[in-house]
Amino acid sequence: MSNLIRTDLPKKRKRGESRVFRLKTFGETGHPAEMNQLSFRDNLGKLLEFGHFESSGLMGSWSFQLEVHRHPNPLYVLLFVVEEPIEASLNLRCNHCQYVGWGNQMICNKKYHFVIPSKETMAAFLKLEGGVCASPEKESLSHLVELQGHVLHGFFHSNGFGHLLSINGIESGADLTGHQVMELWDRLCSGLKARKIGLNDASHKKGMELRLLHGVAKGEPWFGRWGYRFGSGTYGVTQKIYEKALESVRNVPLCLLNHHLASLNRDTPILLSRYQTLSTEPLITLSDLFMFMLHLHSRLPRDNYMNNSRNQIISIDSTNCRWSQKRIQMAIKVVIESLKRVECRWISRQEVRDAARNYIGDTGLLDFVLKSLGNQVVGNYLVRRSLNPVKKVLEYCLEDISNLLPNNNHELTTLQNQYQMGKTPTTTNGHNKITRGQVMKDIVYFYRHILMDYKGVLGPIGILNQIGMASRAILDAKYFIKEYHYIRDTSMKTIQLDGGGKLGIFCTIAWKSHHHNNDIKMPPQECIVVNKNATMSELCRVAERVFREIYWELRDVVVDNQREMTTSIDEMALNGTKGLVLDGSVGMMMNIEVMKYYDDEDSKKKEMRIECECGAKEEDGERMVCCDICEVWQHTRCVGVQHNEEVPRIFLCQSCDQHLIPLSFLP
């Protein structure tokens, strides 16, 4: 696998070498494959024909080199597609399917992981592959899909259902933005004709959970931009509870909020009035405020200390030192960015130095800059330096000294007109009156002091006391789903292909599940492609092969349809509107294996009885604790155990604890 990392791009590609594809269009039809088939498995096969293939035991992988941009400097990333057969999986059942609400899906034979490694995960993988930490009995490719922190990691089951596990953008050190990664993933899902995609929304920025921030501002999570909607919640949160919580928080009147906050916190009303002044439209509700601030933040340019006339980095006299002014200015910028990341807290000189060393290796230069920066103004910030009287160490802090309010009515009108026209808000003298960084800082402030710190700020003040409860419900709605058009657009169950020479017939196989009291089970329909003049017998043989390849439980399925096996399916199929349902049966050996698996699953469910006070009856991915007497499982949060606390070795639920109290008085 290590030879897939390309450091150069030869002008003439040798036979067998991987090609280079544009990231911006990769996944669209024709880029690189003509993925116009009606089934996920066929489109995936066409895509993988363009990848560089390597195998490792049971698992195989394909790699694609994607060009992000050519100018000013070429940038490329690697996309891996790793095929994981069921024999290489630790568990037959997919926990992600269970948490998102697809626990009853039939078990598939394969998973296909789509991974763009980060620099760190690629380095860790190469270290494992090189044998430093790898165990000889474990597949090397399995290490890649198990590592955490990839730029992109999502996978598809062989039936087209899938899960997005993680994306990491520039804030995590990646070369791609979160939007770029999501656009690529969405194109892949659309082009491959995925059925449904689920995800656990853990997106965050500056310590804020984006599903709460964007939920309050826009009524949907950050992933809602790509069509993801509520799938299932944790801690007993249902879709009705989630929607009601969103509505209640979004519609909180700012006038009521401002009235109560004025007596509790003087800073918050001042900030509110600033953004009310900047907006050309009245900000009436909490949703209006966050929506306006997010729009304003997106329109402002990124803070640039080097180019802004007001934000010039201070000039340090370099005549008596060995470093150039350019290197000094770069070191100052790194130190300022390091202080900004701790959000105006006092931190020791050593902490600042260690953070800056990730970017500036010359420790002598850093020592010189830190000594020179003490109590100096840099752009909109004052770099404070003070000796901690207790620890006896130097500490640094960044203080924002910018003046956000306009100086006069003419400047206010100019700001409003520029915002309304989508331009960067500036004053008549050309200086930025509000920076992108300041807006983000204010968003963080409102998020913490209104949405999260409601007990400390708002107190039990009527309806405002419910903001915290509603925010908690929004945060507990973590699993979101996108249903792609492949499912919804199959009302026509028979489609002519290749100019009418072939037929795409949507069909499924019905079979008796001996484990479930001989109930009839049917997997989702698949598009079976046959010649137009094919017979029913030929259709059944193709359907057998397709469903055997997809599902573990149908590895030896046999279609039992005997009616009209020799007749052409042309007219019969075209007249159908509900698709074909073929009768099938599974071999005895496979039945025994399936029954054994499900019996074990039933035993585990009986052993793990979940009855939480939040209403949860099944696992939802959150931490749980078991009562040592009644052996009932509950969420640790619901019984008062905080996330940063360890689960007690001996735990009694409230019911068992109350029953034991009378016994303590017995002799």
XYZ file of C-alpha atoms in Angstrom:
667
model
C 0.000 0.000 0.000
C 2.829 2.411 0.702
C 3.697 2.696 -2.998
C 0.335 4.421 -3.589
C 1.623 7.677 -2.148
C 2.784 9.696 -5.147
C 5.152 12.598 -4.608
C 5.494 13.491 -8.291
C 3.261 13.452 -11.332
C 5.074 12.264 -14.482
C 3.939 13.805 -17.742
C 3.660 10.405 -19.390
C 1.736 7.828 -17.393
C 3.104 4.318 -17.563
C 0.857 1.319 -17.969
C -0.716 0.288 -14.658
C -0.069 3.587 -12.862
C -2.967 5.378 -11.181
C -4.607 8.312 -12.960
C -5.302 11.748 -11.556
C -8.902 12.982 -11.256
C -10.319 16.374 -10.363
C -11.749 16.502 -6.870
C -14.383 19.067 -7.885
C -16.131 16.707 -10.326
C -15.170 13.274 -9.002
C -18.298 11.174 -8.507
C -20.391 12.829 -11.189
C -21.542 10.775 -14.171
C -18.620 10.507 -16.547
C -16.087 11.591 -13.899
C -14.553 9.136 -14.141
C -17.163 6.424 -14.797
C -20.494 6.479 -16.614
C -22.454 5.622 -13.477
C -25.881 5.622 -15.091
C -26.959 2.150 -14.008
C -29.946 1.625 -11.747
C -28.196 -0.403 -9.049
C -25.546 0.506 -6.519
C -23.476 -2.634 -7.153
C -23.212 -2.002 -10.933
C -22.221 1.656 -10.504
C -19.660 0.760 -7.853
C -18.128 -1.798 -10.178
C -17.820 0.797 -12.943
C -16.160 3.284 -10.584
C -13.635 0.777 -9.236
C -12.457 -0.044 -12.758
C -10.639 3.320 -12.715
C -8.875 2.733 -9.380
C -5.451 1.312 -8.666
C -6.109 -2.116 -7.120
C -4.124 -3.928 -4.457
C -5.122 -6.853 -2.272
C -4.182 -7.864 1.245
C -5.493 -11.266 2.263
C -9.277 -11.213 2.433
C -9.468 -7.465 1.865
C -8.783 -5.452 -1.264
C -8.426 -1.755 -1.953
C -8.595 0.698 -4.825
C -6.932 4.109 -4.710
C -7.757 7.296 -6.598
C -5.503 10.344 -6.732
C -7.608 13.508 -6.641
C -6.378 16.928 -7.688
C -7.618 19.691 -5.373
C -6.001 22.529 -7.320
C -2.972 23.264 -9.523
C -2.226 26.859 -8.624
C -0.444 28.390 -6.873
C 0.962 25.047 -5.739
C -0.352 21.638 -6.841
C -2.334 19.843 -4.145
C -3.480 16.225 -4.280
C -5.258 13.863 -1.892
C -5.688 10.100 -1.959
C -9.071 8.404 -1.807
C -9.048 4.741 -0.807
C -11.927 2.326 -1.345
C -11.469 -0.696 0.926
C -13.570 -3.816 0.420
C -14.316 -5.526 3.739
C -15.922 -8.986 3.380
C -18.031 -10.311 6.201
C -15.319 -12.864 7.023
C -13.003 -9.988 7.994
C -15.587 -8.186 10.157
C -15.545 -8.470 13.908
C -19.340 -8.371 14.100
C -21.950 -9.565 11.619
C -24.485 -7.003 12.790
C -23.777 -3.316 12.067
C -24.163 -1.178 15.200
C -24.503 1.972 13.080
C -27.602 0.498 11.417
C -29.112 -0.228 14.811
C -28.484 3.256 16.198
C -29.860 5.059 13.136
C -33.001 2.866 13.073
C -32.157 0.162 10.510
C -31.553 -2.641 12.995
C -33.857 -5.018 11.127
C -31.904 -4.792 7.866
C -30.616 -8.091 6.510
C -26.892 -8.695 6.966
C -24.805 -7.908 3.884
C -21.790 -9.814 2.609
C -19.518 -6.812 2.152
C -18.791 -3.244 3.176
C -17.016 -0.689 1.009
C -15.107 1.944 3.001
C -14.351 5.287 1.320
C -11.410 6.867 3.143
C -9.333 10.009 2.630
C -6.618 9.710 5.284
C -5.235 12.731 7.082
C -1.490 13.218 7.358
C -1.603 11.746 10.857
C -3.717 8.685 10.038
C -1.681 7.945 6.909
C 1.531 8.125 8.922
C 0.045 5.843 11.584
C -1.149 3.384 8.934
C 2.237 3.229 7.230
C 3.850 2.656 10.618
C 1.466 -0.229 11.323
C 1.864 -1.632 7.837
C 5.613 -1.541 8.211
C 5.325 -4.029 11.038
C 6.153 -1.769 13.947
C 2.886 -2.405 15.762
C 1.039 -4.769 13.484
C 0.105 -8.274 14.522
C 0.754 -10.896 11.832
C -2.687 -12.405 12.050
C -4.485 -9.130 11.322
C -5.154 -7.694 7.872
C -3.124 -4.543 7.220
C -6.045 -2.849 5.440
C -8.229 -3.312 8.513
C -5.891 -0.917 10.348
C -6.731 1.827 7.858
C -10.493 1.640 8.407
C -10.108 1.348 12.182
C -8.006 4.499 12.586
C -9.749 7.637 13.865
C -9.279 11.135 12.455
C -9.577 10.625 8.690
C -10.470 13.597 6.512
C -13.312 11.435 5.167
C -14.559 8.032 6.276
C -17.848 6.596 5.133
C -18.906 3.147 4.062
C -21.613 1.411 2.079
C -23.149 -1.980 2.646
C -23.385 -4.045 -0.515
C -27.124 -3.273 -0.772
C -26.558 0.503 -1.052
C -27.312 1.540 2.531
C -24.421 3.414 4.119
C -23.042 5.518 6.926
C -20.906 8.653 7.073
C -18.591 8.102 10.034
C -16.427 11.215 10.053
C -15.306 14.294 8.151
C -12.539 16.654 9.260
C -11.825 19.988 7.625
C -9.210 22.711 7.817
C -9.691 23.293 11.556
C -8.447 19.733 12.125
C -5.362 20.336 10.004
C -6.735 18.963 6.725
C -6.058 20.461 3.290
C -9.784 20.399 2.437
C -12.675 22.342 3.929
C -15.611 20.532 5.475
C -17.810 21.724 2.600
C -15.427 20.255 0.023
C -15.432 16.884 1.776
C -19.219 16.831 2.089
C -19.693 17.818 -1.554
C -17.450 14.912 -2.597
C -19.325 12.460 -0.362
C -22.710 13.647 -1.613
C -21.628 13.313 -5.260
C -20.419 9.770 -4.589
C -23.711 8.797 -2.932
C -25.754 10.292 -5.771
C -23.598 8.871 -8.540
C -23.418 5.384 -7.057
C -27.220 5.372 -6.536
C -27.043 4.839 -2.777
C -30.319 4.044 -1.022
C -30.057 5.713 2.380
C -27.150 7.254 4.265
C -27.092 7.747 8.022
C -24.703 9.697 10.226
C -24.025 10.535 13.849
C -23.770 14.324 13.857
C -20.765 15.288 15.977
C -19.831 18.373 13.916
C -18.477 21.227 15.990
C -16.613 24.494 15.632
C -14.939 26.640 18.271
C -16.423 24.379 20.939
C -19.983 24.795 19.591
C -22.122 21.849 18.491
C -23.220 22.792 14.974
C -26.456 20.798 15.132
C -27.576 23.181 17.900
C -26.172 26.370 16.371
C -27.531 25.732 12.871
C -30.692 24.194 14.293
C -31.521 27.433 16.116
C -30.466 29.616 13.169
C -31.870 27.646 10.236
C -34.139 24.971 11.672
C -31.883 22.148 10.469
C -28.422 20.737 11.280
C -25.267 21.695 9.403
C -25.714 18.527 7.327
C -29.226 19.703 6.411
C -27.661 21.666 3.567
C -27.142 18.320 1.845
C -30.600 16.965 2.622
C -30.054 15.123 5.909
C -33.088 14.989 8.176
C -33.908 13.596 11.628
C -33.455 9.833 11.821
C -33.431 8.873 15.490
C -32.477 10.403 18.814
C -30.734 9.349 21.978
C -32.057 9.471 25.524
C -35.592 8.850 24.275
C -35.768 11.920 21.995
C -38.281 11.404 19.164
C -38.827 13.443 16.018
C -41.812 15.184 17.609
C -39.764 16.188 20.658
C -36.911 17.366 18.411
C -39.125 19.521 16.211
C -40.932 21.029 19.204
C -37.610 21.850 20.896
C -36.342 23.571 17.749
C -39.508 25.617 17.434
C -39.495 26.733 21.066
C -35.857 27.925 21.058
C -35.966 29.564 17.628
C -39.038 31.631 18.500
C -37.762 33.100 21.783
C -38.365 36.896 21.460
C -35.190 38.954 21.709
C -37.054 41.760 23.469
C -38.031 39.400 26.287
C -34.547 37.918 26.382
C -32.928 41.356 26.424
C -35.215 42.519 29.227
C -34.158 39.757 31.592
C -30.505 39.708 30.595
C -30.154 43.426 31.265
C -30.443 42.787 35.015
C -28.171 39.743 34.970
C -25.411 40.466 32.486
C -24.665 43.905 31.069
C -22.450 42.644 28.219
C -25.124 40.600 26.472
C -27.630 43.455 25.872
C -24.790 45.619 24.485
C -23.834 42.904 21.996
C -27.468 42.426 21.036
C -27.869 46.129 20.337
C -24.749 46.119 18.141
C -26.128 43.479 15.794
C -29.606 45.016 15.877
C -27.926 48.207 14.640
C -25.997 46.473 11.858
C -29.002 44.586 10.489
C -31.167 46.202 7.825
C -34.095 44.034 8.938
C -35.459 43.874 12.488
C -34.087 40.968 14.535
C -37.137 39.716 16.399
C -36.339 36.189 17.548
C -33.286 34.222 18.655
C -33.350 32.520 15.263
C -33.120 35.900 13.502
C -30.071 36.840 15.576
C -28.057 33.682 14.893
C -29.086 33.625 11.225
C -27.919 37.218 10.726
C -24.626 36.612 12.516
C -23.852 33.486 10.463
C -24.621 35.354 7.218
C -22.472 38.308 8.301
C -19.615 35.974 9.246
C -19.743 34.274 5.845
C -19.537 37.610 3.981
C -16.612 39.084 5.877
C -13.067 38.333 4.655
C -10.757 36.223 6.759
C -8.739 38.211 9.283
C -5.384 39.124 7.753
C -2.800 40.827 9.933
C -0.360 41.265 7.069
C -2.518 43.188 4.583
C -5.112 45.213 6.533
C -4.065 48.845 7.034
C -5.532 48.862 10.516
C -4.255 45.416 11.433
C -0.568 45.896 10.736
C 1.726 43.642 12.745
C 4.121 45.696 14.814
C 7.585 46.220 13.470
C 10.368 44.898 15.704
C 13.841 46.301 15.299
C 15.848 43.531 13.669
C 19.118 45.416 13.331
C 20.577 43.761 16.422
C 19.281 40.248 15.752
C 20.069 37.535 13.230
C 16.523 37.131 11.819
C 14.979 38.964 8.901
C 11.917 41.159 9.345
C 9.883 38.680 7.254
C 10.677 35.773 9.595
C 9.932 37.903 12.631
C 6.558 38.975 11.240
C 5.660 35.339 10.504
C 6.598 34.306 14.043
C 4.471 37.137 15.481
C 1.492 35.947 13.436
C 1.913 32.380 14.721
C 2.094 33.584 18.339
C -1.030 35.733 17.903
C -2.963 32.824 16.366
C -1.862 30.579 19.249
C -3.181 33.105 21.770
C -6.457 33.498 19.847
C -7.114 29.778 20.075
C -7.259 29.875 23.885
C -9.965 32.562 23.677
C -8.564 35.353 25.858
C -7.368 33.133 28.725
C -4.080 33.694 30.535
C -1.604 30.962 29.637
C 2.024 30.489 30.569
C 4.914 31.530 28.357
C 5.881 27.862 27.979
C 2.403 26.937 26.705
C 2.539 29.722 24.098
C 6.020 28.655 23.084
C 5.030 24.973 22.754
C 1.983 25.818 20.627
C 4.027 28.058 18.318
C 6.755 25.433 17.915
C 4.357 23.351 15.824
C 4.876 25.961 13.106
C 8.170 27.712 13.976
C 11.051 25.381 14.675
C 13.566 28.079 15.598
C 13.234 28.372 19.382
C 15.617 31.312 19.492
C 13.328 33.282 17.174
C 10.309 32.423 19.340
C 12.090 33.560 22.513
C 13.014 36.861 20.849
C 9.425 37.482 19.648
C 7.834 36.567 22.985
C 10.187 38.964 24.773
C 9.376 41.784 22.324
C 5.596 41.286 22.269
C 4.956 42.082 25.925
C 2.151 44.679 26.281
C 2.246 45.590 22.595
C -0.715 46.351 20.287
C -1.013 44.030 17.299
C -3.891 44.951 14.984
C -7.106 44.852 16.988
C -5.461 43.098 19.942
C -3.337 44.000 22.933
C -0.818 41.301 23.881
C -0.666 41.422 27.681
C 2.248 39.949 29.640
C 2.298 39.568 33.400
C 4.125 37.652 36.120
C 1.869 35.216 37.936
C 2.428 36.047 41.653
C 1.602 32.488 42.752
C 3.319 30.350 40.113
C 6.129 32.855 39.539
C 5.983 32.368 35.749
C 5.294 34.774 32.892
C 1.809 34.556 31.420
C 0.327 35.958 28.211
C -3.212 36.972 27.268
C -4.787 38.472 24.142
C -7.262 41.312 24.709
C -9.576 42.546 21.955
C -9.469 46.359 21.885
C -11.315 46.940 18.606
C -14.186 49.394 18.498
C -17.099 47.575 16.890
C -19.689 50.349 16.860
C -19.856 52.858 13.956
C -18.680 56.388 14.733
C -21.635 58.260 13.211
C -24.960 57.860 11.425
C -23.374 58.199 7.984
C -21.084 55.233 8.683
C -24.060 53.260 10.050
C -25.998 53.817 6.824
C -22.944 52.811 4.799
C -22.543 49.600 6.790
C -26.203 48.644 6.359
C -26.211 49.339 2.627
C -23.038 47.336 2.108
C -24.435 44.374 4.039
C -27.697 44.513 2.090
C -25.761 44.435 -1.208
C -23.616 41.531 -0.011
C -20.421 43.576 0.265
C -17.870 43.557 3.062
C -18.987 46.053 5.765
C -16.403 48.904 5.812
C -16.426 52.513 6.865
C -15.752 55.574 4.746
C -12.051 55.462 5.541
C -11.793 51.913 4.232
C -11.084 50.192 7.536
C -13.057 47.121 8.653
C -15.303 48.084 11.571
C -16.093 44.492 12.445
C -13.944 41.481 11.693
C -14.810 37.930 10.852
C -13.020 36.776 13.982
C -14.978 39.178 16.180
C -18.307 37.973 14.790
C -17.322 34.360 15.481
C -16.251 35.333 18.992
C -19.668 36.930 19.581
C -21.456 33.863 18.187
C -19.536 31.727 20.685
C -20.484 34.139 23.458
C -24.210 34.004 22.675
C -24.051 30.224 22.246
C -22.506 29.721 25.671
C -24.427 32.315 27.640
C -27.892 31.843 26.139
C -28.155 28.314 24.766
C -25.844 26.435 27.121
C -25.259 28.387 30.340
C -28.954 29.017 30.910
C -28.864 28.143 34.623
C -26.142 30.653 35.367
C -27.443 33.458 33.158
C -31.177 33.211 32.847
C -32.224 31.409 35.979
C -35.783 30.166 36.508
C -37.441 32.999 34.602
C -40.658 31.669 33.060
C -40.366 30.315 29.545
C -36.657 31.198 29.320
C -35.900 28.451 31.799
C -36.937 26.014 29.072
C -34.175 27.120 26.676
C -31.677 24.798 28.318
C -34.066 21.838 28.286
C -34.899 22.420 24.629
C -31.205 22.819 23.739
C -30.468 19.526 25.462
C -33.185 17.799 23.416
C -31.749 19.255 20.190
C -28.280 18.004 21.125
C -29.670 14.545 21.908
C -30.990 14.268 18.334
C -27.750 12.951 16.829
C -28.678 10.534 14.057
C -29.693 11.990 10.710
C -30.635 10.284 7.446
C -30.677 11.203 3.797
C -32.859 9.166 1.461
C -31.524 9.339 -2.064
C -33.708 9.451 -5.176
C -32.935 5.874 -6.117
C -35.664 4.597 -3.778
C -38.266 7.232 -4.483
C -37.905 7.138 -8.270
C -38.680 3.452 -8.753
C -42.430 3.727 -9.228
C -41.815 2.281 -12.699
C -40.662 -1.240 -11.933
C -39.544 -2.098 -15.462
C -37.245 0.158 -17.458
C -35.888 -0.262 -20.972
C -32.118 0.033 -21.258
C -29.565 0.210 -24.085
C -32.036 1.517 -26.617
C -34.621 -1.109 -25.730
C -32.310 -4.125 -26.122
C -32.255 -4.821 -22.372
C -34.721 -4.607 -19.510
C -34.082 -3.429 -15.990
C -36.595 -5.245 -13.784
C -37.041 -4.371 -10.109
C -37.640 -7.523 -8.133
C -37.052 -9.146 -4.774
C -37.082 -12.636 -3.300
C -39.568 -13.694 -0.631
C -38.442 -16.510 1.652
C -39.501 -18.060 4.950
C -37.400 -17.255 7.978
C -37.424 -20.321 10.228
C -36.024 -18.257 13.074
C -38.944 -15.793 12.982
C -41.799 -18.341 13.106
C -41.704 -18.881 9.338
C -42.444 -15.209 8.700
C -41.926 -14.084 5.118
C -38.825 -11.921 4.714
C -38.094 -9.760 1.681
C -34.976 -7.625 1.144
C -35.270 -4.307 -0.730
C -35.831 -4.596 -4.451
C -32.854 -4.778 -6.800
C -32.704 -3.874 -10.482
C -32.035 -7.082 -12.427
C -30.779 -6.431 -15.969
C -31.583 -9.083 -18.601
C -32.057 -9.226 -22.363
C -35.437 -8.095 -23.628
C -36.311 -11.571 -24.911
C -35.069 -13.390 -21.780
C -37.250 -16.061 -20.206
C -38.435 -16.167 -16.616
C -35.940 -18.956 -15.982
C -33.060 -16.718 -17.050
C -34.386 -13.878 -14.908
C -34.554 -16.178 -11.875
C -30.972 -17.341 -12.372
C -29.692 -13.747 -12.576
C -31.744 -12.756 -9.506
C -30.308 -15.689 -7.556
C -26.763 -14.610 -8.362
C -27.405 -10.965 -7.456
C -29.063 -11.634 -4.104
C -26.475 -14.264 -3.190
C -23.720 -11.709 -3.751
C -25.422 -9.055 -1.628
C -26.835 -10.834 1.441
C -25.220 -13.223 3.886
C -28.539 -14.942 4.686
C -29.169 -15.603 0.975
C -25.792 -17.091 0.037
C -27.417 -20.278 -1.238
C -30.918 -19.021 -2.030
C -32.785 -20.850 -4.795
C -35.725 -19.282 -6.631
C -38.645 -21.708 -6.618
C -40.870 -20.047 -9.208
C -42.057 -22.719 -11.628
C -44.786 -20.786 -13.386
C -44.114 -19.603 -16.922
C -40.415 -20.360 -16.600
C -39.988 -20.789 -20.348
C -42.041 -17.781 -21.486
C -40.568 -14.403 -22.384
C -40.747 -11.769 -19.667
C -41.083 -8.870 -22.112
C -44.844 -8.292 -22.065
C -45.387 -9.645 -18.562
C -42.760 -7.381 -17.030
C -43.827 -4.249 -18.876
C -47.363 -4.648 -17.589
C -46.222 -4.891 -13.981
C -46.372 -1.820 -11.767
C -45.319 -3.279 -8.425
C -42.251 -5.200 -9.482
C -41.666 -8.932 -9.332
C -41.660 -10.944 -6.125
C -39.910 -14.272 -6.611
C -40.445 -17.169 -4.220
C -37.193 -18.472 -2.791
C -35.826 -20.942 -0.279
C -32.584 -21.141 1.669
C -30.550 -24.318 2.112
C -30.629 -26.299 5.360
C -27.009 -25.584 6.323
C -27.462 -21.855 5.848
C -30.706 -21.954 7.807
C -28.939 -23.611 10.723
C -26.144 -20.994 10.663
C -28.625 -18.118 10.496
C -30.774 -19.554 13.272
C -27.718 -20.014 15.498
C -26.682 -16.415 14.951
C -30.124 -14.987 15.725
C -30.513 -17.250 18.775
C -27.271 -15.804 20.132
C -28.510 -12.287 19.380
C -31.790 -12.949 21.198
C -29.884 -14.268 24.215
C -27.768 -11.115 24.347
C -30.874 -8.914 24.158
C -32.502 -10.831 27.014
C -29.366 -10.499 29.099
C -29.151 -6.752 28.395
C -32.560 -5.475 29.472
C -32.783 -1.702 28.956
C -35.379 0.285 30.901
C -34.171 3.854 31.342
C -36.175 6.662 32.895
C -35.762 8.668 29.671
C -37.891 6.039 27.909
C -35.111 4.258 25.998
C -35.662 0.534 25.439
C -32.771 -0.164 23.072
C -29.100 0.743 22.758
C -28.555 4.165 21.215
C -24.768 4.404 21.378
C -24.665 6.313 24.669
C -22.859 5.085 27.781
C -24.903 2.845 30.064
C -24.564 1.237 33.486
C -26.124 -1.968 34.797
C -27.755 -2.354 38.212
C -25.969 -5.089 40.168
C -29.255 -6.390 41.632
C -31.990 -6.233 38.967
C -29.475 -6.190 36.042
C -31.412 -3.472 34.211
C -29.355 -1.085 32.070
C -29.788 2.705 32.169
C -27.940 5.696 30.742
C -25.219 6.969 33.040
C -26.411 10.534 32.456
C -29.961 9.634 33.471
C -28.783 8.222 36.832
C -26.555 11.202 37.627
C -23.145 9.918 36.494
C -21.454 12.681 34.514
C -19.569 12.020 31.263
C -16.217 12.826 32.855
C -16.850 10.448 35.763
C -16.025 6.769 35.824
C -18.844 4.243 36.052
C -19.057 3.052 39.674
C -17.924 -0.508 40.274
C -21.054 -1.259 42.291
C -24.233 0.428 41.109
C -27.797 0.193 42.376
C -30.705 1.719 40.492
C -33.137 3.956 42.344
C -35.765 1.224 42.663
C -33.407 -1.350 44.159
C -31.802 1.270 46.395
C -35.192 2.216 47.855
C -36.013 -1.418 48.548
C -32.727 -1.865 50.408
C -33.266 1.112 52.744
C -35.775 -0.703 55.048
C -33.411 -3.678 55.262
C -30.672 -1.496 56.755
C -32.674 -1.166 59.993
C -32.933 -4.915 60.515
C -30.748 -6.392 63.304
